[in-house]
Amino acid sequence: MAILVTGGAGYIGSHTVVELIEKNYDVVIVDDYSNSKPEVLTRLKEITGKDIPFHEVNICDKKALREVFEQHELDAVIHFAGYKAVGESVAQPLKYYSNNLYGTIVLMELMNEYNVKKIVFSSSATVYGMTNEAPFTEDMPLSTTNPYGTTKMFIEQFIQDQYLADNQWSAALLRYFNPIGAHASGRIGEDPNDIPNNLMPYITQVAVGKREKLSVFGSDYDTHDGTGVRDYIHVVDLAKGHIKALEKVMGMTGVEAYNLGTGKGYSVLDVIHAFENANEVEIPHEIVDRRPGDIATSYADVTKAKNELGWEATYSIEDMCRDSWKWQKTNPNGYES
Ligand code: WQD
């Protein structure tokens, strides 16, 4: 029996595959390489020693995805596959609704048909929207401010409704805060297409000389230093949280949401200084206007994941900065040779 990991060649997916294999799970990866590269599979074999069954499939392609369900005895699905760029989703909402929502419907229809009714879903803290006050708890009302976030909120609803229709389903909806860092080996890490949207990959590209300086989006937020505060979590902590969530869904029915964060908030300037201190590098930066749609403060209440999954983050912001830099320094062009 095996765990199907959709988007398993991606940043969080690949780190989760490493943890799954270390826990002796059999893994099958589907990925369409829209935000990842074949080299990731080579790196995964290097780290785990395993040839992981892989299918280059877009989850909207029901015929191709059906082949995966035909060829493998699956226990459960960890569902990462989906477009994830907030700005792009505002410019191209139909691309996001079609790929993320229709793709998930195809996946869930096949899960139903092949009696695979256990899912760990890659959701996002973005579903807490702009009306809740941090620290965010899982029972807070959800709202979104961009189509990417809306797809996450809708997929949570799809899964809730499917459970109400068939209570053999079990699901963990994992609301990630801000994943950064990389596997200690430095052989897998975050490799954004084009100009990074997110803070840490931009910082590491400045550090490696690929970008001239970091633009700090606003310094007039109601935070301790005026810059945006976020809950950064090491991607390996996040991956380990998926293993705990998988164990949970294997032994229960029902649907539960869990915050995967550290419960601590760091500002943009905090992260810059932590990165500079941890790695003895300088990050040239300048304060510019706010980025539309950003909120001032986001960090998790992590009580539920600790109590119900027996999971909590362990890596420090310094660990995250050090591991992000090791990945970027040893892979200046990401997975491009
Ligand atoms: C973090 C902070 C920015 C870049 C988004 C999505 C979330 C998830 C993670 C997908 C903010 C500031 C950033 C830069 C900056 N995405 N910043 N200069 O916006 O909290 O979350 O990415 O899974 O769903 O909403 O992350 O890294 O973009 O920004 O000053 O060049 O860094 O304003 O305060 P965000 P981020």
Coordinates of C-alpha atoms and ligand atoms in Angstrom, one line a residue:
M1 CA 0.0 0.0 0.0
A2 CA 1.3 3.5 -0.7
I3 CA 0.8 7.2 -0.1
L4 CA 0.0 9.2 -3.2
V5 CA 1.7 12.6 -3.0
T6 CA 0.3 15.1 -5.6
G7 CA 2.8 17.9 -6.3
G8 CA 5.5 15.7 -4.7
A9 CA 8.3 17.3 -6.7
G10 CA 7.5 20.7 -5.3
Y11 CA 9.1 22.6 -2.4
I12 CA 7.0 21.3 0.5
G13 CA 6.0 18.1 -1.4
S14 CA 9.6 17.0 -1.8
H15 CA 10.5 17.6 1.8
T16 CA 7.4 15.6 2.8
V17 CA 8.4 12.7 0.6
V18 CA 11.8 12.6 2.4
E19 CA 10.0 12.3 5.7
L20 CA 7.5 9.7 4.4
I21 CA 10.3 7.5 3.2
E22 CA 12.3 7.9 6.4
K23 CA 9.1 6.6 8.2
N24 CA 9.1 3.6 5.8
Y25 CA 6.0 4.6 3.8
D26 CA 5.8 3.6 0.2
V27 CA 5.3 6.8 -1.9
V28 CA 4.0 7.5 -5.4
I29 CA 4.5 11.0 -6.8
V30 CA 2.4 12.7 -9.4
D31 CA 3.6 16.1 -10.6
D32 CA 3.2 18.1 -13.8
Y33 CA 6.4 20.1 -13.3
S34 CA 4.6 23.4 -13.6
N35 CA 6.4 24.6 -10.5
S36 CA 9.2 22.0 -10.1
K37 CA 11.8 20.2 -12.1
P38 CA 12.8 16.6 -12.9
E39 CA 16.1 17.1 -11.0
V40 CA 14.1 17.0 -7.8
L41 CA 13.6 13.3 -8.3
T42 CA 17.3 12.8 -8.7
R43 CA 17.9 14.7 -5.5
L44 CA 15.2 12.6 -3.7
K45 CA 16.9 9.4 -4.7
E46 CA 20.2 10.8 -3.5
I47 CA 18.8 11.7 -0.1
T48 CA 16.5 8.6 0.4
G49 CA 18.3 5.9 -1.7
K50 CA 14.9 5.1 -3.2
D51 CA 13.7 5.1 -6.8
I52 CA 10.3 6.7 -6.1
P53 CA 7.5 5.8 -8.5
F54 CA 6.7 8.9 -10.5
H55 CA 4.0 9.9 -13.0
E56 CA 4.2 13.2 -14.9
V57 CA 0.5 14.0 -14.7
N58 CA -1.6 17.1 -14.3
I59 CA -4.4 16.3 -11.8
C60 CA -7.0 17.7 -14.3
D61 CA -6.1 14.9 -16.7
K62 CA -8.5 12.2 -15.4
K63 CA -7.5 9.6 -17.8
A64 CA -3.8 9.9 -16.8
L65 CA -4.6 10.2 -13.1
R66 CA -6.8 7.1 -13.3
E67 CA -3.8 5.1 -14.5
V68 CA -2.0 6.0 -11.3
F69 CA -4.9 4.7 -9.2
E70 CA -5.0 1.6 -11.4
Q71 CA -1.3 0.9 -11.1
H72 CA -0.9 1.4 -7.4
E73 CA -2.6 0.2 -4.2
L74 CA -3.1 3.5 -2.4
D75 CA -3.8 4.1 1.3
A76 CA -4.1 7.8 1.3
V77 CA -3.4 11.0 -0.5
I78 CA -1.3 14.0 0.5
H79 CA -2.5 16.7 -1.8
F80 CA 0.0 19.5 -2.6
A81 CA -0.6 20.0 -6.4
G82 CA -1.9 23.4 -7.2
Y83 CA -0.8 26.8 -8.4
K84 CA 0.2 29.1 -5.5
A85 CA 1.3 32.6 -6.6
V86 CA -1.0 35.1 -5.0
G87 CA -0.4 37.9 -7.5
E88 CA -0.7 35.6 -10.5
S89 CA -4.0 34.4 -9.1
V90 CA -5.4 37.9 -9.1
A91 CA -4.3 38.4 -12.7
Q92 CA -5.5 35.0 -13.9
P93 CA -8.3 33.7 -11.6
L94 CA -9.7 31.2 -14.1
K95 CA -6.3 29.5 -14.4
Y96 CA -6.3 29.1 -10.7
Y97 CA -10.0 28.0 -10.4
S98 CA -9.6 25.6 -13.3
N99 CA -6.4 23.9 -12.2
N100 CA -6.7 24.0 -8.4
L101 CA -10.4 23.4 -8.1
Y102 CA -11.2 21.2 -11.1
G103 CA -8.0 19.2 -10.5
T104 CA -9.0 18.6 -6.9
I105 CA -12.5 17.5 -8.0
V106 CA -10.9 15.0 -10.4
L107 CA -8.6 13.7 -7.7
M108 CA -11.5 13.3 -5.2
E109 CA -13.7 11.6 -7.7
L110 CA -11.0 9.0 -8.4
M111 CA -10.3 8.6 -4.6
N112 CA -14.0 7.9 -4.2
E113 CA -14.1 5.4 -7.1
Y114 CA -11.0 3.5 -5.9
N115 CA -12.1 3.7 -2.2
V116 CA -9.2 5.8 -1.1
K117 CA -10.9 8.1 1.4
K118 CA -8.1 9.5 3.4
I119 CA -6.6 12.9 2.5
V120 CA -4.1 15.4 4.0
F121 CA -4.7 18.7 2.2
S122 CA -2.2 21.5 1.8
S123 CA -4.2 24.5 2.9
S124 CA -2.9 27.9 3.9
A125 CA -3.2 30.5 6.7
T126 CA -4.3 32.8 3.9
V127 CA -7.9 31.5 4.6
Y128 CA -7.9 33.5 7.8
G129 CA -8.2 36.6 5.6
M130 CA -8.0 40.2 6.9
T131 CA -10.7 40.3 9.5
N132 CA -9.3 37.9 12.2
E133 CA -6.9 39.0 14.9
A134 CA -3.6 36.9 15.3
P135 CA -2.9 34.5 16.8
F136 CA -5.3 32.6 14.5
T137 CA -7.2 29.6 15.8
E138 CA -8.8 27.0 13.6
D139 CA -12.4 27.9 14.6
M140 CA -12.1 31.4 13.3
P141 CA -14.3 32.5 10.4
L142 CA -12.6 32.1 7.0
S143 CA -12.4 34.7 4.2
T144 CA -10.0 35.4 1.4
T145 CA -8.7 38.3 -0.5
N146 CA -7.3 36.6 -3.7
P147 CA -8.3 33.7 -5.9
Y148 CA -5.4 31.6 -4.7
G149 CA -6.6 31.8 -1.2
T150 CA -10.2 31.3 -2.4
T151 CA -9.2 28.0 -4.0
K152 CA -7.8 26.8 -0.7
M153 CA -10.9 27.8 1.2
F154 CA -13.2 26.1 -1.5
I155 CA -11.2 22.9 -1.4
E156 CA -11.5 22.8 2.4
Q157 CA -15.3 23.1 1.7
F158 CA -15.2 20.3 -0.9
I159 CA -13.6 18.0 1.6
Q160 CA -16.0 18.9 4.4
D161 CA -19.0 18.3 2.1
Q162 CA -17.6 15.0 0.8
Y163 CA -17.3 13.8 4.4
L164 CA -20.9 14.9 5.1
A165 CA -22.0 12.8 2.1
D166 CA -19.8 9.8 3.0
N167 CA -18.5 9.6 6.6
Q168 CA -16.0 7.0 5.7
W169 CA -13.8 9.9 4.6
S170 CA -11.1 11.3 6.9
A171 CA -9.1 14.5 6.3
A172 CA -6.6 16.9 7.8
L173 CA -6.7 20.4 6.4
L174 CA -3.2 21.8 7.1
R175 CA -3.1 25.6 7.2
Y176 CA 0.5 26.5 6.6
F177 CA 1.9 29.7 7.8
N178 CA 5.1 30.8 6.1
P179 CA 7.3 27.9 5.1
I180 CA 11.1 28.6 4.6
G181 CA 14.3 26.8 5.0
A182 CA 15.5 23.6 3.3
H183 CA 16.6 20.0 4.0
A184 CA 19.9 19.9 6.0
S185 CA 21.7 18.3 3.0
G186 CA 21.2 21.5 1.0
R187 CA 20.1 19.2 -1.9
I188 CA 16.5 20.2 -2.0
G189 CA 15.0 23.6 -1.4
E190 CA 12.7 26.4 -2.6
D191 CA 13.3 27.1 -6.3
P192 CA 10.7 29.7 -7.5
N193 CA 10.1 30.3 -11.2
D194 CA 11.1 33.8 -12.2
I195 CA 11.3 36.6 -9.6
P196 CA 10.5 35.3 -6.2
N197 CA 7.2 36.5 -4.7
N198 CA 8.1 35.3 -1.2
L199 CA 10.5 36.9 1.3
M200 CA 13.1 34.2 2.0
P201 CA 13.9 33.2 -1.6
Y202 CA 14.2 36.8 -2.5
I203 CA 16.6 37.3 0.4
T204 CA 18.7 34.3 -0.6
Q205 CA 18.9 35.5 -4.2
V206 CA 20.2 38.9 -2.9
A207 CA 22.7 37.1 -0.8
V208 CA 23.9 35.0 -3.7
G209 CA 24.2 38.1 -5.9
K210 CA 21.3 37.2 -8.2
R211 CA 19.2 40.2 -7.1
E212 CA 20.6 43.7 -6.2
K213 CA 18.6 44.4 -3.1
L214 CA 15.5 43.5 -1.2
S215 CA 12.4 45.8 -1.3
V216 CA 10.7 45.8 2.1
F217 CA 7.0 46.2 1.4
G218 CA 6.0 48.9 3.8
S219 CA 7.2 50.1 7.2
D220 CA 4.0 51.7 8.5
Y221 CA 2.2 48.7 9.7
D222 CA 0.9 48.5 13.3
T223 CA 3.8 46.1 14.3
H224 CA 6.8 46.5 16.6
D225 CA 9.0 47.9 13.8
G226 CA 6.4 48.8 11.2
T227 CA 7.2 46.0 8.8
G228 CA 5.0 42.9 8.2
V229 CA 5.0 40.2 10.9
R230 CA 4.6 36.5 9.8
D231 CA 4.9 33.1 11.4
Y232 CA 7.9 31.5 9.6
I233 CA 8.1 27.7 9.9
H234 CA 11.0 25.4 8.8
V235 CA 9.9 23.3 5.8
V236 CA 11.2 20.2 7.6
D237 CA 9.0 21.0 10.6
L238 CA 6.1 21.4 8.2
A239 CA 6.9 18.1 6.5
K240 CA 7.0 16.3 9.8
G241 CA 3.6 17.8 10.6
H242 CA 2.3 16.0 7.5
I243 CA 3.4 12.7 8.8
K244 CA 1.6 13.3 12.1
A245 CA -1.5 14.4 10.2
L246 CA -1.3 11.3 8.0
E247 CA -1.1 9.0 11.1
K248 CA -4.1 10.9 12.4
V249 CA -6.3 10.4 9.3
M250 CA -5.3 6.8 9.0
G251 CA -6.9 6.1 12.4
M252 CA -10.1 8.2 12.2
T253 CA -12.9 9.5 10.1
G254 CA -14.0 13.1 10.0
V255 CA -12.4 16.4 8.9
E256 CA -10.1 18.6 11.1
A257 CA -8.2 21.7 10.3
Y258 CA -4.7 22.3 11.9
N259 CA -2.5 25.3 12.0
L260 CA 1.1 24.4 11.1
G261 CA 3.2 27.3 12.4
T262 CA 5.5 28.1 15.3
G263 CA 3.2 30.4 17.1
K264 CA 5.9 33.1 16.9
G265 CA 5.8 36.2 14.7
Y266 CA 8.9 37.8 13.1
S267 CA 8.9 41.1 11.1
V268 CA 10.6 41.5 7.8
L269 CA 13.4 43.4 9.4
D270 CA 13.7 40.7 12.1
V271 CA 14.2 38.1 9.3
I272 CA 16.7 40.2 7.5
H273 CA 18.8 40.7 10.7
A274 CA 18.4 37.0 11.6
F275 CA 19.6 36.0 8.2
E276 CA 22.6 38.4 8.2
N277 CA 23.6 37.3 11.7
A278 CA 23.2 33.5 11.1
N279 CA 25.1 33.6 7.8
E280 CA 27.5 36.6 8.2
V281 CA 26.2 38.2 5.0
E282 CA 24.7 41.6 4.3
I283 CA 21.3 42.0 2.7
P284 CA 21.0 45.4 1.0
H285 CA 17.4 46.5 1.4
E286 CA 15.2 49.5 1.0
I287 CA 11.7 50.4 2.4
V288 CA 9.2 50.8 -0.4
D289 CA 5.4 51.0 -0.5
R290 CA 3.2 48.3 0.9
R291 CA 2.3 45.4 -1.3
P292 CA -1.5 45.5 -2.0
G293 CA -3.4 42.8 -0.1
D294 CA -0.8 42.2 2.6
I295 CA -1.9 42.1 6.2
A296 CA 0.1 43.5 9.1
T297 CA 0.3 40.5 11.3
S298 CA -0.2 36.8 10.9
Y299 CA 0.9 34.1 13.3
A300 CA -0.6 30.8 14.5
D301 CA -2.2 29.5 17.7
V302 CA -0.6 26.1 17.6
T303 CA -2.4 24.5 20.5
K304 CA -4.6 22.2 18.4
A305 CA -1.9 20.6 16.4
K306 CA 0.2 20.1 19.5
N307 CA -2.7 18.5 21.5
E308 CA -4.3 16.4 18.6
L309 CA -1.3 15.6 16.4
G310 CA 1.4 15.5 19.0
W311 CA 3.3 17.9 16.7
E312 CA 5.1 21.1 17.3
A313 CA 7.8 23.1 15.4
T314 CA 11.3 22.7 16.7
Y315 CA 13.6 24.7 14.4
S316 CA 14.5 28.3 15.2
I317 CA 14.5 31.3 12.9
E318 CA 18.3 31.0 12.8
D319 CA 18.1 27.4 11.7
M320 CA 15.7 28.4 8.9
C321 CA 18.0 31.2 7.8
R322 CA 21.0 28.9 7.8
D323 CA 19.3 26.1 5.9
S324 CA 17.8 28.5 3.3
W325 CA 21.3 30.0 2.7
K326 CA 23.0 26.5 2.5
W327 CA 20.5 25.5 -0.2
Q328 CA 20.9 28.7 -2.2
K329 CA 24.6 28.9 -1.8
T330 CA 25.2 25.4 -3.1
N331 CA 22.5 25.7 -5.8
P332 CA 22.9 29.3 -7.1
N333 CA 20.5 28.5 -10.0
G334 CA 18.2 26.3 -8.1
Y335 CA 17.7 23.0 -9.9
E336 CA 18.9 24.4 -13.2
S337 CA 22.2 22.8 -13.9
Ligands
WQD1 C1 6.1 37.7 3.9 C2 6.4 39.2 4.4 C3 5.7 40.9 2.8 C4 8.6 39.8 -0.3 C5 2.1 34.2 1.0 C6 0.8 33.6 0.7 C7 0.7 32.3 1.6 C8 1.8 31.4 1.2 C9 3.1 32.1 1.6 C10 1.7 29.9 -0.6 C11 5.2 40.1 4.1 C12 7.2 40.9 3.0 C13 7.9 39.8 0.9 C14 9.5 40.9 -0.6 C15 8.8 41.9 1.5 N1 1.8 31.1 -0.2 N2 8.0 40.9 1.7 N3 9.5 41.9 0.3 O1 2.5 37.1 1.8 O2 2.9 36.2 4.1 O3 2.2 34.7 2.3 O4 3.2 33.3 0.8 O5 1.5 28.9 -0.1 O6 -0.5 31.6 1.3 O7 -0.2 34.4 1.2 O8 4.5 35.6 2.3 O9 6.9 35.7 1.8 O10 5.3 36.9 0.3 O11 5.7 37.8 2.5 O12 8.9 42.9 2.2 O13 10.2 40.9 -1.6 O14 7.5 39.7 3.7 O15 5.1 42.2 2.8 O16 5.1 41.0 5.2 P1 3.0 36.0 2.7 P2 5.6 36.5 1.6

